[in-house]
Each structure stands twice: as C-alpha cells, then as structure tokens.
Amino acid sequence: MSIKNVVLVGASGCLGVEVFKRLAAASDLNLKVLRRNGSTSTFPGNVQVVDVDFGSVESLAAALAGQDAVVSTISSEHIAAQKNLVEAALSAGVKRFIPSDFGSNLANEATQRLPVFLPKIDIRNRLIEIAKTTDMTYTFVYNGAFLDWGIDQSFLINRAGDKTQVVDGGDIPFSVTDLASVADGVYGVLTHPEETKNRAVYVEDAKVTQNQLLGLAKQAAPSKSWDVEHVALDDLTSAADKRLAQGLLDFQTFGPYLYRAIFGKENGGNFDKNDNALLGVKGKTEEEVAEVVKHHVK
Ligand SMILES: NC(=O)c1ccc[n+]([C@@H]2O[C@H](COP(=O)([O-])OP(=O)(O)OC[C@H]3O[C@@H](n4cnc5c(N)ncnc54)[C@H](OP(=O)(O)O)[C@@H]3O)[C@@H](O)[C@H]2O)c1
C-alpha cells in the first residue's frame, strides 16, 4: 500500500495548523483540505480547499473520491462529526483513516472507560469493525499531553505563575509531545502505511513531571510566584462524577478525566514504548523541553 493523496479535516485548528504545515511541505504527498460549509478558515499556499456539508455522507464521499488517506484533527467538542466522515471514506475507497485522537492512550482499557473519551471510543470501535471486513485501514496516534499547548492553555502548569493544581504530589511522570512533533508523527504514519496498519502508534517528545515543569518555569520567569495548590486525583474525579450525574457537560467536568488519563497509575499516560524511530520523530532533550517551557511562560 502506498499513500499519495491525503485529505486533512480540521486543518485550521490548533493541531491542524501544524499538521497542515508538515503535510503541505511534503513533496511526496498531495494535500487537500476539507472545510466545513460556512467556515471562515483560510490556508496559505496553493493547497486545494473544498467546502463540504459534514451532515451529508454523499457530499463528503464526493470530496474524498480518489483520496488514499484521511487525517482528521477535528476539535474535541465535535468528534462525533467524524461519524459521517468515516462512512464517506469507506464508500469512497479511502485506504487509511487517522481519526482525531492525538492524546491519551486509548488502547488502555481504564482510559477507554473515562467519560470524556466516549465519542472518540465510538469512532475507534467503528474503524476497528470496518477494518475487519473491508480494505479501509486505520492508525490511531497517541502522543500524550501536548507540551506547548498544555502550558499555553495553563493545563499542565498555570503559565500565569500561580495556583498550578499539582496532582498527587507532582512527581508522576507522563508522556508529552509538542504540536510540531505530533505533525511529524502523522507524516511518519502516512509514509509508513504497512508498518502502521490497523494499530496505535505512540509518539513522545519526552517524559516530564509537573514539578519538573514548574522548576523550569521558575528558572525562565523567576519574578512570578509559581505558587501551587495540591490536589488529589481521586477528589478531582469524584467531583467530576457528581457534575456528570447532574448533566453538567463542560470543561470543569471533563478536565479531571483528562488528568486521570495523564496521571492515573492505571491509565497508561507514561508510555512504556514509542514509535518515534519508525515515524521519524526526534524527541526532545531536557534542554529542548526547557526551551519550550521558557517560550510559553515568559
Ligand atoms: N493531547 C493533548 O493535550 C490535546 C490537547 C488539545 C486537543 N487535543 C486533541 O487534538 C485534536 C484536535 O484538537 P484541536 O484543539 O486542535 O481542535 P480545534 O482547534 O478546537 O478545532 C479543529 C478544527 O475542527 C474543525 N471543526 C470544528 N467544529 C467542527 C464541526 N462541527 N464539524 C467539522 N469540523 C469542525 C474546524 O475546522 P474548519 O473550520 O477548518 O472546518 C477547527 O479548526 C482533538 O482530537 C483533541 O482532543 C489533544
């Protein structure tokens, strides 16, 4: 199997922009972008952009005709919008589907059960089922927490410099990858279709802890206080369970489950292997991690 014609969906998003850059620069791939009808996203260069109705399998299938692979970087809030996309890819004869995962280890059964991931698990299960009986294959890309985004959005540490929620003491190692390295991983999958067929690949820049990130942040921006609030993961997810039972479906409810996926002992957030060498992902030295932290907390 070889992959030449690639469609990217969600190309204007936070991760999508990086994947777009990487794939648009690849002379061995032809890139096409699918954009939602009504989206105001714009794209540099001469990449073909097609507006589609995500509510219509027929409209999507027409846009996917002749394509070898679909890469989806659709937003967390609209994962279910991939349902039609998967069926359209199947009917258009697409060979490889990479769904919008790009985070926690969803091969881990405890992580699969976390409520925040149910829409991703639905898509995952459908792709596995399709691959059993058709020629459409899948690859799931797991990269742990986004290092750059996680600091920028004050998710891994609070970049403002105070009240970082330090989970269970802050010394739990977890896998992180920055957006550009995730994009390298996606390119690696597309250029190694046989080796990445019908499986998850693990991409990892480094293993870090919250205390390590805080230490690096302190060095980079010593004038900020870097105060912390110690929290217990079990307390956070118990509170989230209560909010979920009340039907409160917001980040305050889902955030703790993301923490569980990253820090939970049972959840596989510290990868025990990675596919960096196969995919051409370089990883980061401690100095390079420090540079990323510095860039985002200054
Ligand atoms: N590992 C981590 O730490 C981490 C952190 C954040 C996100 N993620 C994951 O990375 C993936 C991408 O997330 P992101 O934050 O980059 O996404 P995002 O910026 O929120 O959005 C990505 C794109 O999705 C498209 N989109 C939005 N609503 C849509 C809809 N209803 N139908 C079709 N397309 C729609 C838009 O593209 P157009 O306007 O061009 O159509 C948008 O630019 C997700 O799977 C997310 O869970 C992981």
mmCIF file of C-alpha atoms and ligand atoms in Angstrom:
data_model
loop_
_atom_site.group_PDB
_atom_site.id
_atom_site.type_symbol
_atom_site.label_atom_id
_atom_site.label_comp_id
_atom_site.label_asym_id
_atom_site.label_seq_id
_atom_site.Cartn_x
_atom_site.Cartn_y
_atom_site.Cartn_z
ATOM 1 C CA MET A 1 0.000 0.000 0.000
ATOM 2 C CA SER A 2 1.265 3.480 -0.730
ATOM 3 C CA ILE A 3 -0.290 6.788 0.225
ATOM 4 C CA LYS A 4 -0.058 9.812 -2.022
ATOM 5 C CA ASN A 5 -3.335 11.735 -1.903
ATOM 6 C CA VAL A 6 -4.175 12.940 1.596
ATOM 7 C CA VAL A 7 -7.180 14.846 2.894
ATOM 8 C CA LEU A 8 -6.887 16.868 6.080
ATOM 9 C CA VAL A 9 -10.014 17.769 8.052
ATOM 10 C CA GLY A 10 -9.855 20.364 10.834
ATOM 11 C CA ALA A 11 -6.789 21.935 9.244
ATOM 12 C CA SER A 12 -7.416 25.357 10.752
ATOM 13 C CA GLY A 13 -7.375 24.114 14.354
ATOM 14 C CA CYS A 14 -4.715 24.265 16.970
ATOM 15 C CA LEU A 15 -3.158 20.925 15.946
ATOM 16 C CA GLY A 16 -4.483 21.115 12.387
ATOM 17 C CA VAL A 17 -2.356 24.153 11.546
ATOM 18 C CA GLU A 18 0.828 22.231 12.407
ATOM 19 C CA VAL A 19 -0.267 19.104 10.542
ATOM 20 C CA PHE A 20 -1.215 21.280 7.565
ATOM 21 C CA LYS A 21 2.266 22.872 7.554
ATOM 22 C CA ARG A 22 4.009 19.482 7.734
ATOM 23 C CA LEU A 23 1.922 17.791 5.043
ATOM 24 C CA ALA A 24 1.808 20.804 2.703
ATOM 25 C CA ALA A 25 5.616 20.890 2.803
ATOM 26 C CA ALA A 26 5.913 17.177 1.927
ATOM 27 C CA SER A 27 6.789 16.826 -1.755
ATOM 28 C CA ASP A 28 5.840 13.121 -1.684
ATOM 29 C CA LEU A 29 2.186 13.827 -0.748
ATOM 30 C CA ASN A 30 -0.692 15.697 -2.412
ATOM 31 C CA LEU A 31 -2.690 17.547 0.216
ATOM 32 C CA LYS A 32 -6.330 18.581 0.045
ATOM 33 C CA VAL A 33 -8.258 20.287 2.851
ATOM 34 C CA LEU A 34 -11.921 19.712 3.673
ATOM 35 C CA ARG A 35 -13.515 22.703 5.339
ATOM 36 C CA ARG A 36 -16.976 22.945 6.866
ATOM 37 C CA ASN A 37 -19.541 24.871 4.834
ATOM 38 C CA GLY A 38 -19.641 28.317 6.393
ATOM 39 C CA SER A 39 -16.172 28.064 7.974
ATOM 40 C CA THR A 40 -14.100 31.213 7.626
ATOM 41 C CA SER A 41 -10.769 29.363 7.866
ATOM 42 C CA THR A 42 -8.132 30.338 5.325
ATOM 43 C CA PHE A 43 -4.998 28.455 4.282
ATOM 44 C CA PRO A 44 -1.664 29.577 2.888
ATOM 45 C CA GLY A 45 -0.170 28.387 -0.401
ATOM 46 C CA ASN A 46 -1.927 26.636 -3.244
ATOM 47 C CA VAL A 47 -3.420 23.674 -1.378
ATOM 48 C CA GLN A 48 -6.839 22.680 -2.700
ATOM 49 C CA VAL A 49 -9.626 23.553 -0.235
ATOM 50 C CA VAL A 50 -13.085 22.008 -0.625
ATOM 51 C CA ASP A 51 -16.128 23.157 1.318
ATOM 52 C CA VAL A 52 -18.354 20.289 2.429
ATOM 53 C CA ASP A 53 -21.523 19.585 4.359
ATOM 54 C CA PHE A 54 -20.457 17.355 7.262
ATOM 55 C CA GLY A 55 -24.103 16.341 7.672
ATOM 56 C CA SER A 56 -24.100 14.596 4.284
ATOM 57 C CA VAL A 57 -22.225 11.335 3.675
ATOM 58 C CA GLU A 58 -22.760 11.824 -0.086
ATOM 59 C CA SER A 59 -21.195 15.292 -0.096
ATOM 60 C CA LEU A 60 -18.243 14.040 1.941
ATOM 61 C CA ALA A 61 -17.794 10.922 -0.212
ATOM 62 C CA ALA A 62 -17.711 13.045 -3.370
ATOM 63 C CA ALA A 63 -14.942 15.173 -1.848
ATOM 64 C CA LEU A 64 -12.997 12.038 -0.832
ATOM 65 C CA ALA A 65 -13.071 10.327 -4.247
ATOM 66 C CA GLY A 66 -9.563 9.355 -5.343
ATOM 67 C CA GLN A 67 -8.020 10.020 -1.932
ATOM 68 C CA ASP A 68 -5.735 7.487 -0.226
ATOM 69 C CA ALA A 69 -5.894 8.768 3.344
ATOM 70 C CA VAL A 70 -7.958 10.972 5.626
ATOM 71 C CA VAL A 71 -6.322 12.702 8.568
ATOM 72 C CA SER A 72 -8.794 14.265 10.976
ATOM 73 C CA THR A 73 -7.807 16.894 13.510
ATOM 74 C CA ILE A 74 -11.408 17.874 14.285
ATOM 75 C CA SER A 75 -11.910 19.598 17.626
ATOM 76 C CA SER A 76 -12.557 17.670 20.863
ATOM 77 C CA GLU A 77 -16.067 19.142 21.020
ATOM 78 C CA HIS A 78 -17.059 17.806 17.575
ATOM 79 C CA ILE A 79 -15.525 14.328 17.497
ATOM 80 C CA ALA A 80 -18.920 12.855 16.546
ATOM 81 C CA ALA A 81 -18.808 14.881 13.314
ATOM 82 C CA GLN A 82 -16.367 12.190 12.146
ATOM 83 C CA LYS A 83 -19.133 9.546 12.022
ATOM 84 C CA ASN A 84 -20.258 10.631 8.557
ATOM 85 C CA LEU A 85 -16.658 11.193 7.539
ATOM 86 C CA VAL A 86 -15.746 7.576 8.346
ATOM 87 C CA GLU A 87 -18.712 6.211 6.359
ATOM 88 C CA ALA A 88 -17.922 8.550 3.471
ATOM 89 C CA ALA A 89 -14.257 7.465 3.466
ATOM 90 C CA LEU A 90 -15.375 3.836 3.344
ATOM 91 C CA SER A 91 -17.720 4.418 0.427
ATOM 92 C CA ALA A 92 -15.089 6.475 -1.442
ATOM 93 C CA GLY A 93 -12.486 3.687 -1.161
ATOM 94 C CA VAL A 94 -10.070 5.582 1.123
ATOM 95 C CA LYS A 95 -7.289 3.229 2.301
ATOM 96 C CA ARG A 96 -6.260 4.760 5.649
ATOM 97 C CA PHE A 97 -8.190 6.778 8.225
ATOM 98 C CA ILE A 98 -6.391 8.596 11.039
ATOM 99 C CA PRO A 99 -9.086 9.868 13.407
ATOM 100 C CA SER A 100 -8.789 12.845 15.709
ATOM 101 C CA ASP A 101 -7.232 11.172 18.765
ATOM 102 C CA PHE A 102 -3.833 12.790 19.369
ATOM 103 C CA GLY A 103 -3.646 12.474 23.102
ATOM 104 C CA SER A 104 -4.252 9.928 25.815
ATOM 105 C CA ASN A 105 -3.567 6.240 25.491
ATOM 106 C CA LEU A 106 -6.939 4.956 24.311
ATOM 107 C CA ALA A 107 -5.573 1.432 23.932
ATOM 108 C CA ASN A 108 -5.646 1.380 27.746
ATOM 109 C CA GLU A 109 -8.925 -0.087 28.986
ATOM 110 C CA ALA A 110 -9.178 2.125 32.081
ATOM 111 C CA THR A 111 -8.692 5.180 29.869
ATOM 112 C CA GLN A 112 -11.247 3.921 27.357
ATOM 113 C CA ARG A 113 -13.848 3.997 30.161
ATOM 114 C CA LEU A 114 -13.301 7.669 31.052
ATOM 115 C CA PRO A 115 -16.467 9.584 30.075
ATOM 116 C CA VAL A 116 -14.562 12.335 28.274
ATOM 117 C CA PHE A 117 -13.384 9.856 25.649
ATOM 118 C CA LEU A 118 -16.689 8.170 24.786
ATOM 119 C CA PRO A 119 -17.085 9.964 21.418
ATOM 120 C CA LYS A 120 -13.501 9.025 20.459
ATOM 121 C CA ILE A 121 -14.093 5.414 21.504
ATOM 122 C CA ASP A 122 -17.229 5.273 19.300
ATOM 123 C CA ILE A 123 -15.172 6.323 16.278
ATOM 124 C CA ARG A 124 -12.335 3.987 17.289
ATOM 125 C CA ASN A 125 -14.672 0.988 17.545
ATOM 126 C CA ARG A 126 -16.299 1.728 14.199
ATOM 127 C CA LEU A 127 -12.897 1.946 12.464
ATOM 128 C CA ILE A 128 -11.776 -1.354 14.014
ATOM 129 C CA GLU A 129 -15.009 -3.005 12.887
ATOM 130 C CA ILE A 130 -14.658 -1.638 9.329
ATOM 131 C CA ALA A 131 -11.036 -2.805 9.072
ATOM 132 C CA LYS A 132 -12.077 -6.396 9.856
ATOM 133 C CA THR A 133 -14.165 -6.748 6.710
ATOM 134 C CA THR A 134 -13.012 -4.112 4.210
ATOM 135 C CA ASP A 135 -9.801 -2.679 2.744
ATOM 136 C CA MET A 136 -10.049 0.533 4.768
ATOM 137 C CA THR A 137 -7.386 0.568 7.461
ATOM 138 C CA TYR A 138 -6.754 2.859 10.432
ATOM 139 C CA THR A 139 -3.969 4.229 12.570
ATOM 140 C CA PHE A 140 -4.541 5.792 15.993
ATOM 141 C CA VAL A 141 -1.936 8.364 17.008
ATOM 142 C CA TYR A 142 -1.318 8.664 20.764
ATOM 143 C CA ASN A 143 1.066 11.407 21.819
ATOM 144 C CA GLY A 144 0.254 12.069 25.466
ATOM 145 C CA ALA A 145 -0.357 15.658 26.530
ATOM 146 C CA PHE A 146 0.553 18.463 24.138
ATOM 147 C CA LEU A 147 3.589 20.060 25.801
ATOM 148 C CA ASP A 148 3.341 23.511 24.206
ATOM 149 C CA TRP A 149 -0.464 23.729 24.184
ATOM 150 C CA GLY A 150 -0.629 22.297 27.733
ATOM 151 C CA ILE A 151 1.460 25.175 29.072
ATOM 152 C CA ASP A 152 -0.039 27.794 26.806
ATOM 153 C CA GLN A 153 -3.541 26.848 27.972
ATOM 154 C CA SER A 154 -2.429 26.561 31.644
ATOM 155 C CA PHE A 155 -3.440 22.906 31.674
ATOM 156 C CA LEU A 156 -0.202 21.172 32.746
ATOM 157 C CA ILE A 157 1.014 24.138 34.796
ATOM 158 C CA ASN A 158 -0.536 27.572 35.185
ATOM 159 C CA ARG A 159 1.532 29.841 32.960
ATOM 160 C CA ALA A 160 0.295 32.911 34.854
ATOM 161 C CA GLY A 161 2.614 31.707 37.612
ATOM 162 C CA ASP A 162 0.235 30.982 40.460
ATOM 163 C CA LYS A 163 -2.173 28.277 41.631
ATOM 164 C CA THR A 164 -0.999 25.413 39.472
ATOM 165 C CA GLN A 165 -3.042 22.411 40.511
ATOM 166 C CA VAL A 166 -0.339 19.890 41.381
ATOM 167 C CA VAL A 167 -1.788 16.401 41.153
ATOM 168 C CA ASP A 168 -0.856 13.765 43.764
ATOM 169 C CA GLY A 169 2.436 15.448 44.701
ATOM 170 C CA GLY A 170 3.585 16.454 41.206
ATOM 171 C CA ASP A 171 6.217 13.767 40.690
ATOM 172 C CA ILE A 172 4.214 11.481 38.401
ATOM 173 C CA PRO A 173 5.988 11.068 35.040
ATOM 174 C CA PHE A 174 3.852 11.376 31.909
ATOM 175 C CA SER A 175 4.450 11.479 28.155
ATOM 176 C CA VAL A 176 4.324 14.821 26.336
ATOM 177 C CA THR A 177 4.754 15.875 22.712
ATOM 178 C CA ASP A 178 4.600 19.286 21.095
ATOM 179 C CA LEU A 179 2.316 20.029 18.160
ATOM 180 C CA ALA A 180 5.104 20.042 15.559
ATOM 181 C CA SER A 181 6.319 16.609 16.677
ATOM 182 C CA VAL A 182 2.765 15.239 16.516
ATOM 183 C CA ALA A 183 2.665 16.530 12.932
ATOM 184 C CA ASP A 184 5.966 14.732 12.239
ATOM 185 C CA GLY A 185 4.338 11.569 13.598
ATOM 186 C CA VAL A 186 1.356 11.952 11.261
ATOM 187 C CA TYR A 187 3.706 12.353 8.291
ATOM 188 C CA GLY A 188 5.567 9.253 9.529
ATOM 189 C CA VAL A 189 2.356 7.215 9.543
ATOM 190 C CA LEU A 190 1.442 8.301 6.007
ATOM 191 C CA THR A 191 4.878 7.364 4.714
ATOM 192 C CA HIS A 192 4.957 4.001 6.555
ATOM 193 C CA PRO A 193 1.487 2.660 5.765
ATOM 194 C CA GLU A 194 2.287 -1.037 6.125
ATOM 195 C CA GLU A 195 4.104 -0.739 9.458
ATOM 196 C CA THR A 196 1.323 1.423 10.916
ATOM 197 C CA LYS A 197 -1.645 -0.508 9.513
ATOM 198 C CA ASN A 198 -4.557 -1.186 11.914
ATOM 199 C CA ARG A 199 -2.753 -0.258 15.087
ATOM 200 C CA ALA A 200 -1.989 2.532 17.502
ATOM 201 C CA VAL A 201 1.306 4.386 17.215
ATOM 202 C CA TYR A 202 2.921 6.153 20.155
ATOM 203 C CA VAL A 203 4.692 9.465 19.654
ATOM 204 C CA GLU A 204 6.582 11.024 22.535
ATOM 205 C CA ASP A 205 8.900 14.037 22.801
ATOM 206 C CA ALA A 206 9.763 13.412 26.459
ATOM 207 C CA LYS A 207 8.590 12.202 29.835
ATOM 208 C CA VAL A 208 8.117 15.025 32.336
ATOM 209 C CA THR A 209 6.532 15.667 35.727
ATOM 210 C CA GLN A 210 4.559 18.697 36.863
ATOM 211 C CA ASN A 211 7.267 19.528 39.432
ATOM 212 C CA GLN A 212 9.911 19.424 36.694
ATOM 213 C CA LEU A 213 7.844 21.767 34.500
ATOM 214 C CA LEU A 214 7.325 24.106 37.458
ATOM 215 C CA GLY A 215 11.068 24.106 38.163
ATOM 216 C CA LEU A 216 11.804 25.011 34.542
ATOM 217 C CA ALA A 217 9.102 27.668 34.608
ATOM 218 C CA LYS A 218 10.617 29.179 37.752
ATOM 219 C CA GLN A 219 14.024 29.394 36.088
ATOM 220 C CA ALA A 220 12.523 31.011 32.993
ATOM 221 C CA ALA A 221 10.297 33.515 34.805
ATOM 222 C CA PRO A 222 11.668 33.975 38.357
ATOM 223 C CA SER A 223 9.548 37.046 39.061
ATOM 224 C CA LYS A 224 6.305 35.016 39.117
ATOM 225 C CA SER A 225 5.337 33.297 42.367
ATOM 226 C CA TRP A 226 4.736 29.778 40.959
ATOM 227 C CA ASP A 227 2.503 29.006 43.955
ATOM 228 C CA VAL A 228 0.773 25.661 43.815
ATOM 229 C CA GLU A 229 -2.423 24.108 45.059
ATOM 230 C CA HIS A 230 -2.023 20.446 45.969
ATOM 231 C CA VAL A 231 -4.921 18.325 44.753
ATOM 232 C CA ALA A 232 -5.742 14.617 44.872
ATOM 233 C CA LEU A 233 -6.695 12.973 41.584
ATOM 234 C CA ASP A 234 -9.393 10.884 43.305
ATOM 235 C CA ASP A 235 -11.033 14.043 44.718
ATOM 236 C CA LEU A 236 -10.990 15.732 41.319
ATOM 237 C CA THR A 237 -12.604 12.814 39.519
ATOM 238 C CA SER A 238 -15.169 12.240 42.314
ATOM 239 C CA ALA A 239 -16.279 15.857 41.932
ATOM 240 C CA ALA A 240 -16.359 15.363 38.152
ATOM 241 C CA ASP A 241 -18.531 12.243 38.567
ATOM 242 C CA LYS A 242 -21.044 14.315 40.567
ATOM 243 C CA ARG A 243 -21.111 17.069 37.959
ATOM 244 C CA LEU A 244 -21.558 14.468 35.211
ATOM 245 C CA ALA A 245 -24.502 12.929 37.088
ATOM 246 C CA GLN A 246 -26.069 16.411 37.153
ATOM 247 C CA GLY A 247 -25.697 16.632 33.378
ATOM 248 C CA LEU A 248 -23.030 19.345 33.517
ATOM 249 C CA LEU A 249 -21.033 18.685 30.356
ATOM 250 C CA ASP A 250 -18.323 21.341 30.480
ATOM 251 C CA PHE A 251 -14.564 21.518 30.920
ATOM 252 C CA GLN A 252 -14.917 21.616 34.715
ATOM 253 C CA THR A 253 -16.457 18.160 34.441
ATOM 254 C CA PHE A 254 -14.215 16.723 31.720
ATOM 255 C CA GLY A 255 -10.871 18.267 32.761
ATOM 256 C CA PRO A 256 -10.382 15.897 35.733
ATOM 257 C CA TYR A 257 -10.875 12.875 33.484
ATOM 258 C CA LEU A 258 -8.130 14.226 31.221
ATOM 259 C CA TYR A 259 -5.931 14.498 34.328
ATOM 260 C CA ARG A 260 -6.853 10.896 35.175
ATOM 261 C CA ALA A 261 -5.733 9.813 31.693
ATOM 262 C CA ILE A 262 -2.426 11.651 32.137
ATOM 263 C CA PHE A 263 -1.602 10.997 35.799
ATOM 264 C CA GLY A 264 -3.615 7.900 36.737
ATOM 265 C CA LYS A 265 -1.464 4.889 37.678
ATOM 266 C CA GLU A 266 -3.732 2.559 35.702
ATOM 267 C CA ASN A 267 -4.174 4.783 32.658
ATOM 268 C CA GLY A 268 -1.019 4.379 30.572
ATOM 269 C CA GLY A 269 -0.200 8.100 30.355
ATOM 270 C CA ASN A 270 3.506 7.302 30.724
ATOM 271 C CA PHE A 271 4.134 5.306 27.555
ATOM 272 C CA ASP A 272 6.225 2.180 28.035
ATOM 273 C CA LYS A 273 7.248 2.242 24.342
ATOM 274 C CA ASN A 274 7.098 4.640 21.437
ATOM 275 C CA ASP A 275 7.256 4.580 17.642
ATOM 276 C CA ASN A 276 9.480 7.656 17.278
ATOM 277 C CA ALA A 277 12.228 5.810 15.396
ATOM 278 C CA LEU A 278 9.828 4.339 12.828
ATOM 279 C CA LEU A 279 7.978 7.619 12.338
ATOM 280 C CA GLY A 280 10.974 9.949 12.263
ATOM 281 C CA VAL A 281 10.025 11.800 15.448
ATOM 282 C CA LYS A 282 13.183 13.165 17.061
ATOM 283 C CA GLY A 283 12.017 13.624 20.646
ATOM 284 C CA LYS A 284 13.331 16.373 22.900
ATOM 285 C CA THR A 285 16.307 16.639 25.221
ATOM 286 C CA GLU A 286 15.870 18.188 28.678
ATOM 287 C CA GLU A 287 17.298 21.421 27.269
ATOM 288 C CA GLU A 288 14.765 21.421 24.452
ATOM 289 C CA VAL A 289 11.909 20.808 26.899
ATOM 290 C CA ALA A 290 13.254 23.741 28.949
ATOM 291 C CA GLU A 291 13.178 25.918 25.801
ATOM 292 C CA VAL A 292 9.522 25.054 25.173
ATOM 293 C CA VAL A 293 8.623 25.884 28.778
ATOM 294 C CA LYS A 294 10.575 29.150 28.619
ATOM 295 C CA HIS A 295 8.873 30.170 25.373
ATOM 296 C CA HIS A 296 5.397 29.648 26.868
ATOM 297 C CA VAL A 297 5.802 31.129 30.363
ATOM 298 C CA LYS A 298 7.803 34.266 29.530
HETATM 299 N N1 LIG B 1 -3.020 15.823 23.803
HETATM 300 C C1 LIG B 1 -3.484 16.990 24.184
HETATM 301 O O1 LIG B 1 -3.002 17.593 25.176
HETATM 302 C C2 LIG B 1 -4.577 17.644 23.391
HETATM 303 C C3 LIG B 1 -4.924 18.974 23.652
HETATM 304 C C4 LIG B 1 -5.895 19.561 22.850
HETATM 305 C C5 LIG B 1 -6.518 18.824 21.839
HETATM 306 N N2 LIG B 1 -6.171 17.535 21.646
HETATM 307 C C6 LIG B 1 -6.804 16.729 20.590
HETATM 308 O O2 LIG B 1 -6.331 17.171 19.318
HETATM 309 C C7 LIG B 1 -7.390 17.080 18.357
HETATM 310 C C8 LIG B 1 -7.558 18.436 17.668
HETATM 311 O O3 LIG B 1 -7.944 19.388 18.651
HETATM 312 P P1 LIG B 1 -7.709 20.962 18.437
HETATM 313 O O4 LIG B 1 -7.740 21.583 19.803
HETATM 314 O O5 LIG B 1 -6.552 21.184 17.562
HETATM 315 O O6 LIG B 1 -9.057 21.344 17.668
HETATM 316 P P2 LIG B 1 -9.699 22.798 17.465
HETATM 317 O O7 LIG B 1 -8.607 23.789 17.309
HETATM 318 O O8 LIG B 1 -10.702 23.053 18.556
HETATM 319 O O9 LIG B 1 -10.554 22.609 16.123
HETATM 320 C C9 LIG B 1 -10.058 21.949 14.998
HETATM 321 C C10 LIG B 1 -10.934 22.167 13.792
HETATM 322 O O10 LIG B 1 -12.115 21.384 13.849
HETATM 323 C C11 LIG B 1 -12.975 21.865 12.825
HETATM 324 N N3 LIG B 1 -14.345 21.781 13.324
HETATM 325 C C12 LIG B 1 -14.866 22.389 14.400
HETATM 326 N N4 LIG B 1 -16.155 22.057 14.527
HETATM 327 C C13 LIG B 1 -16.460 21.213 13.525
HETATM 328 C C14 LIG B 1 -17.628 20.536 13.116
HETATM 329 N N5 LIG B 1 -18.787 20.660 13.779
HETATM 330 N N6 LIG B 1 -17.560 19.756 12.027
HETATM 331 C C15 LIG B 1 -16.401 19.624 11.349
HETATM 332 N N7 LIG B 1 -15.268 20.262 11.690
HETATM 333 C C16 LIG B 1 -15.302 21.038 12.756
HETATM 334 C C17 LIG B 1 -12.560 23.308 12.500
HETATM 335 O O11 LIG B 1 -12.014 23.347 11.190
HETATM 336 P P3 LIG B 1 -12.626 24.189 9.945
HETATM 337 O O12 LIG B 1 -13.196 25.459 10.466
HETATM 338 O O13 LIG B 1 -11.447 24.412 9.053
HETATM 339 O O14 LIG B 1 -13.636 23.322 9.278
HETATM 340 C C18 LIG B 1 -11.481 23.552 13.544
HETATM 341 O O15 LIG B 1 -10.461 24.393 13.091
HETATM 342 C C19 LIG B 1 -8.627 16.591 19.121
HETATM 343 O O16 LIG B 1 -8.737 15.199 18.991
HETATM 344 C C20 LIG B 1 -8.306 16.924 20.559
HETATM 345 O O17 LIG B 1 -8.958 16.101 21.502
HETATM 346 C C21 LIG B 1 -5.205 16.928 22.387
#
